[in-house]
Short mmCIF file of C-alpha atoms in Angstrom, two decimals:
data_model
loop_
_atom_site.label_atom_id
_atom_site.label_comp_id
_atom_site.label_asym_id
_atom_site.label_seq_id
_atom_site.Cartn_x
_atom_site.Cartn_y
_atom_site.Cartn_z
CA UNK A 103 -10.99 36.55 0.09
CA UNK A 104 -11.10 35.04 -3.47
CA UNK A 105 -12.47 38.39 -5.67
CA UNK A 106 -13.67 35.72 -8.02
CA UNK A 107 -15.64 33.71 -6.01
CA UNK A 108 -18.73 32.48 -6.55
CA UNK A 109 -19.97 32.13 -3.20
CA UNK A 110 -19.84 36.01 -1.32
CA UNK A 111 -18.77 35.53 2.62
CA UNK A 112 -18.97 38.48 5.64
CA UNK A 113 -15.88 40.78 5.78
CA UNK A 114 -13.53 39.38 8.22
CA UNK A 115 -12.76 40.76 11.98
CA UNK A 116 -9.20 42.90 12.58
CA UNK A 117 -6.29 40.79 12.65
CA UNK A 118 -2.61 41.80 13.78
CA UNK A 119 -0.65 42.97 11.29
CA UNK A 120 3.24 41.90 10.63
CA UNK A 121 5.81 44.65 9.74
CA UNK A 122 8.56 42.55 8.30
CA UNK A 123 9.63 41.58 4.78
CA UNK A 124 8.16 37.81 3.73
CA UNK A 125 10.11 37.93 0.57
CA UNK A 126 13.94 37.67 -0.24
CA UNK A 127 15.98 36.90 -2.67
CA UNK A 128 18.08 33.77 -1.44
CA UNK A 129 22.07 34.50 -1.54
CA UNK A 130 23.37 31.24 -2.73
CA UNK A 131 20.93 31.91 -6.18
CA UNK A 132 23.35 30.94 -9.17
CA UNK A 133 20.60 30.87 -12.11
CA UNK A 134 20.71 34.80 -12.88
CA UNK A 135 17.88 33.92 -15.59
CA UNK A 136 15.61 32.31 -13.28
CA UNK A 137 16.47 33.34 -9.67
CA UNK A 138 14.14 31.70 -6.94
CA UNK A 139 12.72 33.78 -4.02
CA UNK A 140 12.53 32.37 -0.31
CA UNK A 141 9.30 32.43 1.21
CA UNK A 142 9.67 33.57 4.06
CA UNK A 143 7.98 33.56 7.85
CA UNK A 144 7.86 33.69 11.54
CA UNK A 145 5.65 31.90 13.58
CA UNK A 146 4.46 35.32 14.65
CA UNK A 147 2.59 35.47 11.69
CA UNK A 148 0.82 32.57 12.06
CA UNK A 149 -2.85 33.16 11.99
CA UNK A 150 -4.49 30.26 14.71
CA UNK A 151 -8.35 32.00 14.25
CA UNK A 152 -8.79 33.51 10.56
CA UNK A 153 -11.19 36.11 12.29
CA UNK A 154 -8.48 37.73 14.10
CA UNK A 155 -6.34 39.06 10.23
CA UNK A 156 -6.86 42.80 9.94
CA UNK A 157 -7.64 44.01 6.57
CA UNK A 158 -4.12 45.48 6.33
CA UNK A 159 -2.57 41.46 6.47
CA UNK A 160 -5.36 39.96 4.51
CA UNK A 161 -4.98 42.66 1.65
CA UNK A 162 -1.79 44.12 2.11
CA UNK A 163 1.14 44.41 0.19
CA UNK A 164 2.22 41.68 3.67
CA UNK A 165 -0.83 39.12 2.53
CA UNK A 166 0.60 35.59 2.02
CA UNK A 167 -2.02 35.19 -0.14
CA UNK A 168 -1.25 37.67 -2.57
CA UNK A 169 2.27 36.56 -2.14
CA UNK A 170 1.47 33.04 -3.97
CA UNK A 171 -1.47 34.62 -6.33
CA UNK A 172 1.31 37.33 -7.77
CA UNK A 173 3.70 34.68 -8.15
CA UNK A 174 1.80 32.01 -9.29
CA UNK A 175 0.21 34.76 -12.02
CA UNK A 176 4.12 35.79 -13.03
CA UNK A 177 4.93 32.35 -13.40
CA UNK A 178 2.34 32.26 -16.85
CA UNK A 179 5.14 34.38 -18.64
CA UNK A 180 7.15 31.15 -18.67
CA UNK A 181 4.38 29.04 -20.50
CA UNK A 182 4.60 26.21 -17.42
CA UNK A 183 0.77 25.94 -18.04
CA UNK A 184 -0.80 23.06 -19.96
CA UNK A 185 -3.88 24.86 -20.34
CA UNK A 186 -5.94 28.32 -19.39
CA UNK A 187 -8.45 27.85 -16.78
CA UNK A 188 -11.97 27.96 -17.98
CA UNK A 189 -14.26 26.38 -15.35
CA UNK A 190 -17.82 25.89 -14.35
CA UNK A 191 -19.25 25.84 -10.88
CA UNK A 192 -22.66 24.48 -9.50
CA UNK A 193 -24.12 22.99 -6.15
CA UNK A 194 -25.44 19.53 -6.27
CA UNK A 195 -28.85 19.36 -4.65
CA UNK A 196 -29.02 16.91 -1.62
CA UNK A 197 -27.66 16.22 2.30
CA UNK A 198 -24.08 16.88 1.79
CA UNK A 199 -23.78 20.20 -0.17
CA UNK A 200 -21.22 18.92 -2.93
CA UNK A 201 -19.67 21.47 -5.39
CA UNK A 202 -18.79 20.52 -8.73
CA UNK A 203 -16.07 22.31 -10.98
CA UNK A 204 -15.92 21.67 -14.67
CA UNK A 205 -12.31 21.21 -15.80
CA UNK A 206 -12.31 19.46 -19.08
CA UNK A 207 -8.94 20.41 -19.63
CA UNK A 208 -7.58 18.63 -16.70
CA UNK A 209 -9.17 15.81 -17.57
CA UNK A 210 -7.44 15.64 -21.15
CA UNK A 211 -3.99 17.72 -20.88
CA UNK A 212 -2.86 16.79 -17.25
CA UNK A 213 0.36 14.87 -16.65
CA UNK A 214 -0.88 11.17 -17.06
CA UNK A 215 -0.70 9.72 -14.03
CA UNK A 216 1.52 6.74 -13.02
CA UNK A 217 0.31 3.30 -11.73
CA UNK A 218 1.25 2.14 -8.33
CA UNK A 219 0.87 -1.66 -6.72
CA UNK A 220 2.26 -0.47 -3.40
CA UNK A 221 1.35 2.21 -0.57
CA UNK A 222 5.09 1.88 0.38
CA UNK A 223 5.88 1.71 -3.51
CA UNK A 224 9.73 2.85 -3.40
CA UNK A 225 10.88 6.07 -4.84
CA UNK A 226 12.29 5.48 -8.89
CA UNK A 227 14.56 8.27 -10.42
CA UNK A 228 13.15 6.75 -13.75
CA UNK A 229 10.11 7.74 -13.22
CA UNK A 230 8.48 11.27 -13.27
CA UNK A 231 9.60 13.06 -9.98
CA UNK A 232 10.09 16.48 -8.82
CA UNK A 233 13.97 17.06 -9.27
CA UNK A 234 12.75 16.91 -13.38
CA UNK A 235 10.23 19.65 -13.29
CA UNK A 236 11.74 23.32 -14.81
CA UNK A 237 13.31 26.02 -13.29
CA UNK A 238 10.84 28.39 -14.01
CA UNK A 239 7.83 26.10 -12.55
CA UNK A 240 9.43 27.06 -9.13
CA UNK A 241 7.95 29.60 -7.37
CA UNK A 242 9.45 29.72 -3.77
CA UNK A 243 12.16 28.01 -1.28
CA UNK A 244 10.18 27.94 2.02
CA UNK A 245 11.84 28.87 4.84
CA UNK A 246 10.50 29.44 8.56
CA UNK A 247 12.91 32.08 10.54
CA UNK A 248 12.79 31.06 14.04
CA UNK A 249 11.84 27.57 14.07
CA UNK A 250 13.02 25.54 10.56
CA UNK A 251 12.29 22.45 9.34
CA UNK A 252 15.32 20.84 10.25
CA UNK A 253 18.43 21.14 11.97
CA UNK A 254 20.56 19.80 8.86
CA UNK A 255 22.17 23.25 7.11
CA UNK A 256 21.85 21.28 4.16
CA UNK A 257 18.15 20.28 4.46
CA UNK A 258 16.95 23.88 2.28
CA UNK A 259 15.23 22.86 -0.90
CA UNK A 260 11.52 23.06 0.79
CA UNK A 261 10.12 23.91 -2.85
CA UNK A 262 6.25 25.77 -3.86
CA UNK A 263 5.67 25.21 -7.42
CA UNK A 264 3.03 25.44 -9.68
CA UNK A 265 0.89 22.66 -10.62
CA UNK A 266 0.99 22.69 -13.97
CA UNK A 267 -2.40 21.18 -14.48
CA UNK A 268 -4.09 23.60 -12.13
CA UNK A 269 -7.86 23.28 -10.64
CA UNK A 270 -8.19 27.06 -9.56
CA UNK A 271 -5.77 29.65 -10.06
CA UNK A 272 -3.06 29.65 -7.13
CA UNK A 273 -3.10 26.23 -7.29
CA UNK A 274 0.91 25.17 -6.10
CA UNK A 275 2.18 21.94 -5.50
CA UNK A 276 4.44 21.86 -1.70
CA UNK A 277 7.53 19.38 -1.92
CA UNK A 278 9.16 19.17 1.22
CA UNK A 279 13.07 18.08 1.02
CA UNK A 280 12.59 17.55 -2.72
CA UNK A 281 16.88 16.61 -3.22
CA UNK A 282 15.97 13.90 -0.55
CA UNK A 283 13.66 11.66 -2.77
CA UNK A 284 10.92 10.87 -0.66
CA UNK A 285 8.20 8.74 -1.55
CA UNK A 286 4.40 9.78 -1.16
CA UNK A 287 4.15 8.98 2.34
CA UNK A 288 3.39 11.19 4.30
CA UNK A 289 6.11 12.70 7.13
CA UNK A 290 6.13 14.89 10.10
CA UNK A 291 8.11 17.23 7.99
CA UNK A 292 5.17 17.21 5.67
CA UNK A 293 2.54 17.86 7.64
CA UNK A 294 4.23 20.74 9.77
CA UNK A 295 4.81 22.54 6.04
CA UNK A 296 0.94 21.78 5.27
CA UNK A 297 -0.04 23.39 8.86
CA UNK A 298 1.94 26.52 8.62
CA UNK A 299 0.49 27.24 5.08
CA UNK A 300 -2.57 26.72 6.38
CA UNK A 301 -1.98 29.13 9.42
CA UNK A 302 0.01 31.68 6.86
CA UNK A 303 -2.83 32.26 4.33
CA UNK A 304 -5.44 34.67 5.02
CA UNK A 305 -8.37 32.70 3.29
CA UNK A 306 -10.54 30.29 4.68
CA UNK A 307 -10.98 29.09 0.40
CA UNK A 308 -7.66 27.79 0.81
CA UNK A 309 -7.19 24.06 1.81
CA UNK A 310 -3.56 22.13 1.37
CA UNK A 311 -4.14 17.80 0.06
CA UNK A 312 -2.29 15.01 0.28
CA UNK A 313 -3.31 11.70 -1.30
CA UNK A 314 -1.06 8.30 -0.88
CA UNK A 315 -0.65 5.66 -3.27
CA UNK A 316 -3.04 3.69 -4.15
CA UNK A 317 -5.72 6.37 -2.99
CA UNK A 318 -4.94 9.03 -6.19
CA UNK A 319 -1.46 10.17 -5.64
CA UNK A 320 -0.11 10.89 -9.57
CA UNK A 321 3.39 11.03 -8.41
CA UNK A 322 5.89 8.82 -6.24
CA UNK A 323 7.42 12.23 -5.16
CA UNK A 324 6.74 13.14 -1.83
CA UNK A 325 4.26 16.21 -1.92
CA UNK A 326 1.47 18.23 -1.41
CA UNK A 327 -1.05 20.14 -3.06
CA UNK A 328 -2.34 23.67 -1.95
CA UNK A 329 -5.63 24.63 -3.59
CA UNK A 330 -8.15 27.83 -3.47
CA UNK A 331 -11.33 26.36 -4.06
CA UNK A 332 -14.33 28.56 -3.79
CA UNK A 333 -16.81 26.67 -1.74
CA UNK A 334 -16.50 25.82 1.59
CA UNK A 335 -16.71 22.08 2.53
CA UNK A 336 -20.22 21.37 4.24
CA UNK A 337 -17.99 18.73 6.71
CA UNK A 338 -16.45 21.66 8.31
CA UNK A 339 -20.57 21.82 9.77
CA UNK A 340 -20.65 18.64 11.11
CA UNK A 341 -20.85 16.72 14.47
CA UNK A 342 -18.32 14.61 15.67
CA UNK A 343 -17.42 11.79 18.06
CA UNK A 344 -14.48 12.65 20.21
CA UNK A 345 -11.41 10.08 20.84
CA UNK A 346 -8.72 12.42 22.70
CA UNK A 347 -7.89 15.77 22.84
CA UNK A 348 -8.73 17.77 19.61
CA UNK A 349 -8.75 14.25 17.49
CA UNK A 350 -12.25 13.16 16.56
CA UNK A 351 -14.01 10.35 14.35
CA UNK A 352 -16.75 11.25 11.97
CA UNK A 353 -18.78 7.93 10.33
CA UNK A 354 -21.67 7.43 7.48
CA UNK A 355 -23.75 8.79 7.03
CA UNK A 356 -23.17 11.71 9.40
CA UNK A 357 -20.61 12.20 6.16
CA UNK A 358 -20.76 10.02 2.98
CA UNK A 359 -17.19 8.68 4.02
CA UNK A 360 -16.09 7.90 7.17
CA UNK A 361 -12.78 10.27 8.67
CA UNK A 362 -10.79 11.28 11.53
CA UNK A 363 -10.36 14.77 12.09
CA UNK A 364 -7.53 16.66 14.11
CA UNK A 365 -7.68 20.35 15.45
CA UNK A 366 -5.39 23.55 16.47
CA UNK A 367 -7.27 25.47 18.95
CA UNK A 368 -4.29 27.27 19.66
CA UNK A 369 -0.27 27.98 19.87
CA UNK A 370 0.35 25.79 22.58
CA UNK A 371 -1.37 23.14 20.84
CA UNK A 372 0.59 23.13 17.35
CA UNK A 373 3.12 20.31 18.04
CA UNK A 374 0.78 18.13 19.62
CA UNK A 375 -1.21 18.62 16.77
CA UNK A 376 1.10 17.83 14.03
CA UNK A 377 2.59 14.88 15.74
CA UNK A 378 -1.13 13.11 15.98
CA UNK A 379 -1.79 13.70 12.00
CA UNK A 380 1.80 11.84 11.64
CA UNK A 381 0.94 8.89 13.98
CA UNK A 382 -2.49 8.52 12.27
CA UNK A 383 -0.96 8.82 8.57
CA UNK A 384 2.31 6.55 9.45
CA UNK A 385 0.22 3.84 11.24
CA UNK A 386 -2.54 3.71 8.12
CA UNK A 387 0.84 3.12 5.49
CA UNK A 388 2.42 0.82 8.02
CA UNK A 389 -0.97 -1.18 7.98
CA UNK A 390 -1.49 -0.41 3.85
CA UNK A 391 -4.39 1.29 4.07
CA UNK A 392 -4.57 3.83 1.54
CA UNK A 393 -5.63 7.60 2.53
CA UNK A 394 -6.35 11.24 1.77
CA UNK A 395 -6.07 14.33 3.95
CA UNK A 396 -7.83 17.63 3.65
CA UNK A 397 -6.91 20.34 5.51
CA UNK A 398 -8.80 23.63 5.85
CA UNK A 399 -10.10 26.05 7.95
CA UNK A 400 -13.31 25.20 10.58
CA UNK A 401 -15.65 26.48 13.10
CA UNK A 402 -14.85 24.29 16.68
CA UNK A 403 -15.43 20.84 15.81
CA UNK A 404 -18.99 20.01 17.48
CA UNK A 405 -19.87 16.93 19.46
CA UNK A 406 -23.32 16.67 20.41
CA UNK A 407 -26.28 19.09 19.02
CA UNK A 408 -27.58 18.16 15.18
CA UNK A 409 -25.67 16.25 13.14
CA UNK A 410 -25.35 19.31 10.61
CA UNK A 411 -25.44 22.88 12.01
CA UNK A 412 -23.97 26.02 10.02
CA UNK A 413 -21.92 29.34 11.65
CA UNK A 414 -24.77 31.36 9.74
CA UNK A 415 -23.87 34.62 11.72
CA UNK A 416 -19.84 33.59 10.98
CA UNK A 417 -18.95 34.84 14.76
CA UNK A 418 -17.56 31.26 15.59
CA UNK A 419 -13.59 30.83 15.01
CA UNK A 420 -12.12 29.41 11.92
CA UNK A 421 -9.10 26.83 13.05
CA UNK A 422 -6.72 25.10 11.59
CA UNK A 423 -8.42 21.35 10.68
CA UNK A 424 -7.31 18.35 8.87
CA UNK A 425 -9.21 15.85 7.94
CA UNK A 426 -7.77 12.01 7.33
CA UNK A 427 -10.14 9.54 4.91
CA UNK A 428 -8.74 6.03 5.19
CA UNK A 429 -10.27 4.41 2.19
CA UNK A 430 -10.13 1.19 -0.41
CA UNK A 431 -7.18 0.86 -2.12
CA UNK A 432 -7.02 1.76 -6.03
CA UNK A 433 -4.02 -0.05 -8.21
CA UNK A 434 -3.92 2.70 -11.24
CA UNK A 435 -5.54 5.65 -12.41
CA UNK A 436 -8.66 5.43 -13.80
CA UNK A 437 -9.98 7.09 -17.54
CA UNK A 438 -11.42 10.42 -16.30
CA UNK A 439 -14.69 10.21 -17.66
CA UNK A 440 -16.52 11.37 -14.43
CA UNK A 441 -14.49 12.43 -11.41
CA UNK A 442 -11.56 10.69 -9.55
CA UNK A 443 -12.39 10.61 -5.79
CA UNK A 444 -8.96 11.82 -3.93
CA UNK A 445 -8.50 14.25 -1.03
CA UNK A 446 -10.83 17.47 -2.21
CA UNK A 447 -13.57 15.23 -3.53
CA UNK A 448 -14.00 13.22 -0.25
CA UNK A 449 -14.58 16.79 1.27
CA UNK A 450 -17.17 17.38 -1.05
CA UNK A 451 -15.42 19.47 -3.73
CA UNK A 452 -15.77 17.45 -7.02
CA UNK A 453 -14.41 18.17 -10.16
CA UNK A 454 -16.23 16.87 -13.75
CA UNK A 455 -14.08 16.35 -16.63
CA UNK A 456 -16.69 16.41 -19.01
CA UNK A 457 -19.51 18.59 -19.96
CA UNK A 458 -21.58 15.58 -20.21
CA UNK A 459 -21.03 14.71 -16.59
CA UNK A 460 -21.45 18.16 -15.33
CA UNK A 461 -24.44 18.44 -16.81
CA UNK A 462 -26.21 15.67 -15.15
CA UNK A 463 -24.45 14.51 -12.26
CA UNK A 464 -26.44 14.45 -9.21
CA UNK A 465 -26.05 14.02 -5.21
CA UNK A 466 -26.90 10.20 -5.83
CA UNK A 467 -24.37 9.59 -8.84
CA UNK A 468 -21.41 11.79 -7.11
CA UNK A 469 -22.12 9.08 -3.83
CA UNK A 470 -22.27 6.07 -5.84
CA UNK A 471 -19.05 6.91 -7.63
CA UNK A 472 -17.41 7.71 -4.33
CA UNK A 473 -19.08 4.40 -2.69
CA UNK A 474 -17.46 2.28 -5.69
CA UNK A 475 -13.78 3.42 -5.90
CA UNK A 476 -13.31 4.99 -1.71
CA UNK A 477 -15.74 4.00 0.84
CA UNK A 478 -14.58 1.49 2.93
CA UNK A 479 -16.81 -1.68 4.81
CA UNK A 480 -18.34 -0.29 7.69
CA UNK A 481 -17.44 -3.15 9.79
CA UNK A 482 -13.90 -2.91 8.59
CA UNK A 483 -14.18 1.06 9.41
CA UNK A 484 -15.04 0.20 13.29
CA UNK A 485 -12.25 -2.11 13.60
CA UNK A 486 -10.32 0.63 12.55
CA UNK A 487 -12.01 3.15 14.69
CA UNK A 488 -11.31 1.13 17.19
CA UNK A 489 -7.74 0.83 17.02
CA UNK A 490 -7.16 4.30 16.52
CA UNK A 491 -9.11 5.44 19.72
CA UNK A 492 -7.14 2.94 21.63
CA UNK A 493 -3.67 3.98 20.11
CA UNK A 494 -4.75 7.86 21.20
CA UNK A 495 -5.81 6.76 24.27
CA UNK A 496 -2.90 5.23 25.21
CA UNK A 497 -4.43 1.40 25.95
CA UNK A 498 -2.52 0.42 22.82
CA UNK A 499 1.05 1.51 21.31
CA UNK A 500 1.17 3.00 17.96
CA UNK A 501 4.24 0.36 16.90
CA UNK A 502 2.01 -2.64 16.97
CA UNK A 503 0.56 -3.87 13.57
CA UNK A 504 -2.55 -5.15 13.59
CA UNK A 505 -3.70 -8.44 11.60
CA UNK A 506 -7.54 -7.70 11.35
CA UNK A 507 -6.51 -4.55 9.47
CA UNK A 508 -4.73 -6.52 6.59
CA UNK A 509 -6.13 -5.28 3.44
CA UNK A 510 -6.91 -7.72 0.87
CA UNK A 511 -4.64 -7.61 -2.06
CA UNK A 512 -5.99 -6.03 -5.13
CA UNK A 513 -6.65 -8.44 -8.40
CA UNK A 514 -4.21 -7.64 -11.11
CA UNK A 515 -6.00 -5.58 -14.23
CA UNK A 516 -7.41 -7.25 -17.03
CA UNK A 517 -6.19 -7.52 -20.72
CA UNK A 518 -8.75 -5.54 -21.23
CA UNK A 519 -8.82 -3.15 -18.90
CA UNK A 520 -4.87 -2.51 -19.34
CA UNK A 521 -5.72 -1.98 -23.05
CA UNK A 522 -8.66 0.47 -22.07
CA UNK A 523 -5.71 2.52 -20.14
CA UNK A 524 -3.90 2.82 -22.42
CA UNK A 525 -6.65 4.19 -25.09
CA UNK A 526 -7.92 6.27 -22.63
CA UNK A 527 -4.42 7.89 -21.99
CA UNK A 528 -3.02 7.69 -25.50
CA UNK A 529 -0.08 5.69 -24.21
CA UNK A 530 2.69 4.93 -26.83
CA UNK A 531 5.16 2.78 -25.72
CA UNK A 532 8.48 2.48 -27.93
CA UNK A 533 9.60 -0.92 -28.47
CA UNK A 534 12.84 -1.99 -26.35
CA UNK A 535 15.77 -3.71 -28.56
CA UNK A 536 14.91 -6.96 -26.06
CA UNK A 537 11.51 -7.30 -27.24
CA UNK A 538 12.64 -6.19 -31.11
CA UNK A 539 14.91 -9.04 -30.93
CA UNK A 540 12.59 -11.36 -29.51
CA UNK A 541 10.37 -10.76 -32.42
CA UNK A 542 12.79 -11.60 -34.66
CA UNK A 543 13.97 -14.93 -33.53
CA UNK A 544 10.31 -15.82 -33.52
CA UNK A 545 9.47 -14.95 -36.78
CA UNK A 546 12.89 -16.77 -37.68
CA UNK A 547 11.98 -19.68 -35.90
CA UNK A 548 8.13 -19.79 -37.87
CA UNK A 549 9.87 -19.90 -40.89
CA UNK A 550 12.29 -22.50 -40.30
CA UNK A 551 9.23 -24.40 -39.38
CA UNK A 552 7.69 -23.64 -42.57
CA UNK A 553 10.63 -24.28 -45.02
CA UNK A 554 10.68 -27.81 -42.65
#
């Protein structure tokens, strides 16, 4: 477990313990300065119930955990940080057990990030991507022994780096393929990487995000983020309607936003598993409805009983879950004078950006923020409910676009609000030799009016 954690949690059960090295040096290294490690695994080490680690894998020189954390803390002696973390923590008072982080660094030395008009926005080499960031910001290659990614020899560069801006320490960016210049849409590729993280690291504080375009994503760069936050998500405790096997639907106000949830009970399980998470994910970008998934560790996902009921003894097994929020569509980040609501926020793991804001948000302010800028009709919501239980179930193929879904386009931003951006984000734009000389054939031309 996280030693600095706020929130203390019952020792763990035994767990089997793995003999062989995780770590190697890759052979084909040619950068003798900054060499990159492979991170390395089986799928014997995958963990499917946290309970079963023994204490020699969960704090063992073998930990996966540790792995990233010694990395990740090596990785400072290369200044790839834009700040030191120094953050708050507090529960918000009300029905949904929110956590709030102060992070007022985030809020004003973080990468700025880019505006998108499209879920299905095309990847652009001129903008900020992942084949830019430095040597020394990578931490791993990731590599799976006996089943890899792909069967392409040259499909290697599965990259863990650090997130420069982080929220908690450990917290690593995952870039599957990152030579292949994917867009932020989520693949199958992507979401088997995200599930064997999740079943590698012996922590249930550690969760691994993805957020599209238009619903948060910074960066047209196909990745992922893997965070340790320390309190748990309270929708990990709540019930459920089922649709098919291990995929469920959870609406408001059971949780403030409305979600389909997917989960591995077990081995035989896994590639069912990650194949539903892709047909959800590619169906909501083929229909342009914008998204956020959140994937962590849960008790079995309940479907009758009260709508909110805690593992208080923590006997019950902690599996593999991911959560999918389809949500409204934003154009362009917003000033962060509050909280942006992306993947870990729609769990209920806010983060403040101001002191100000930390101080007084409440239950009711964190919802209406969410309820503004996520949350989407509840009659649109059913239709989609609807559609999904049908696809699972088989009544309806997953190919078939649906009309009813269309999402109204977004109005373009104001004057104003375009100049607010760009206060808000100190923006300066240099002036291109087109618009120089535009300038000067105007002022050319008011003078030759003049002397007229």
């Amino acid at each position: 477990m996280n030693s600095n954690s706020p929130k203390q949690h019952a020792p763990m059960m035994s767990r089997a313990y793995r003999s062989h090295s995780t770590v190697q040096l890759p052979v084909t290294v040619t950068d003798n300065e900054h060499p990159v490690a492979h991170f390395q695994y089986k799928t014997s080490d995958f963990v499917y119930n946290l309970r079963d680690v023994s204490p020699e894998r969960e704090f063992g020189d073998k930990s996966f955990k540790k792995q990233i954390m010694t990395a990740w803390e090596e990785s400072k002696k290369h200044d790839v940080f834009n700040y030191s973390l120094n953050c708050l923590y507090k529960y918000l008072e009300g029905d949904y057990e929110l956590s709030v982080q102060l992070n007022t660094e985030r809020g004003t030395l973080r990468r700025k990030p880019l505006r998108f008009r499209s879920i299905r926005e095309p990847f652009s080499h001129l903008r900020f991507n992942f084949t830019k960031i430095r040597p020394e910001e990578i931490l791993y290659k990731m590599r799976c022994l006996d089943k890899p990614y792909s069967s392409d020899p040259l499909d290697v560069d599965h990259l863990m780096v650090v997130n420069a801006s982080p929220l908690e320490r450990g917290h690593t960016l995952l870039v599957p393929a990152v030579n292949r210049c994917q867009p932020q849409i989520l693949t199958p590729l992507a979401v088997r990487i995200a599930t064997d993280q999740m079943l590698l690291v012996e922590d249930d504080n550690f969760h691994v995000l993805f957020n599209s375009l238009l619903g948060q994503a910074s960066v047209n760069h196909l990745h992922m983020h893997g965070v340790f936050w320390p309190y748990e998500s309270d929708l990990i405790n709540r019930r459920f309607d089922k649709i098919a096997e291990n995929v469920f639907v959870i609406e408001r106000p059971a949780w403030f936003i409305s979600a389909f949830a997917f989960q591995l009970p077990n081995a035989a399980a896994l590639d069912t598993f990650v194949d539903n998470i892709a047909k959800c994910a590619d169906f909501l970008t083929r229909e342009n409805i914008a998204h956020n998934m959140f994937f962590t560790r849960a008790q079995p996902i309940r479907t009758s009983g009260e709508v909110r009921s805690e593992d208080k003894t923590r006997s019950l097994p902690q599996l593999v879950t991911a959560y999918i929020f389809p949500r409204q569509s934003l154009a362009g980040a917003k000033p962060p004078t509050n909280f942006n609501p992306a993947a870990l926020e729609l769990a209920g793991c806010l983060t403040a950006y101001t002191l100000r804001f930390f101080e007084c948000i409440t239950e009711l302010t964190a919802l209406r923020v969410i309820e503004e800028e996520a949350v989407l009709d509840d009659v649109f919501f059913a239709k989609l409910k609807a559609e999904v239980t049908a696809k699972f179930t088989g009544s309806k193929t997953w190919t078939a676009c649906v009309p009813e879904l269309e999402v109204p386009r977004m109005e373009q931003l104001s004057s104003h609000e375009l100049d607010e951006l760009a206060d808000s984000f100190q923006q300066i734009t240099s002036p291109s030799p087109l618009r120089h000389a535009t300038s000067l054939m105007d002022e050319a031309r008011r003078k030759s009016r003049e002397t007229y």
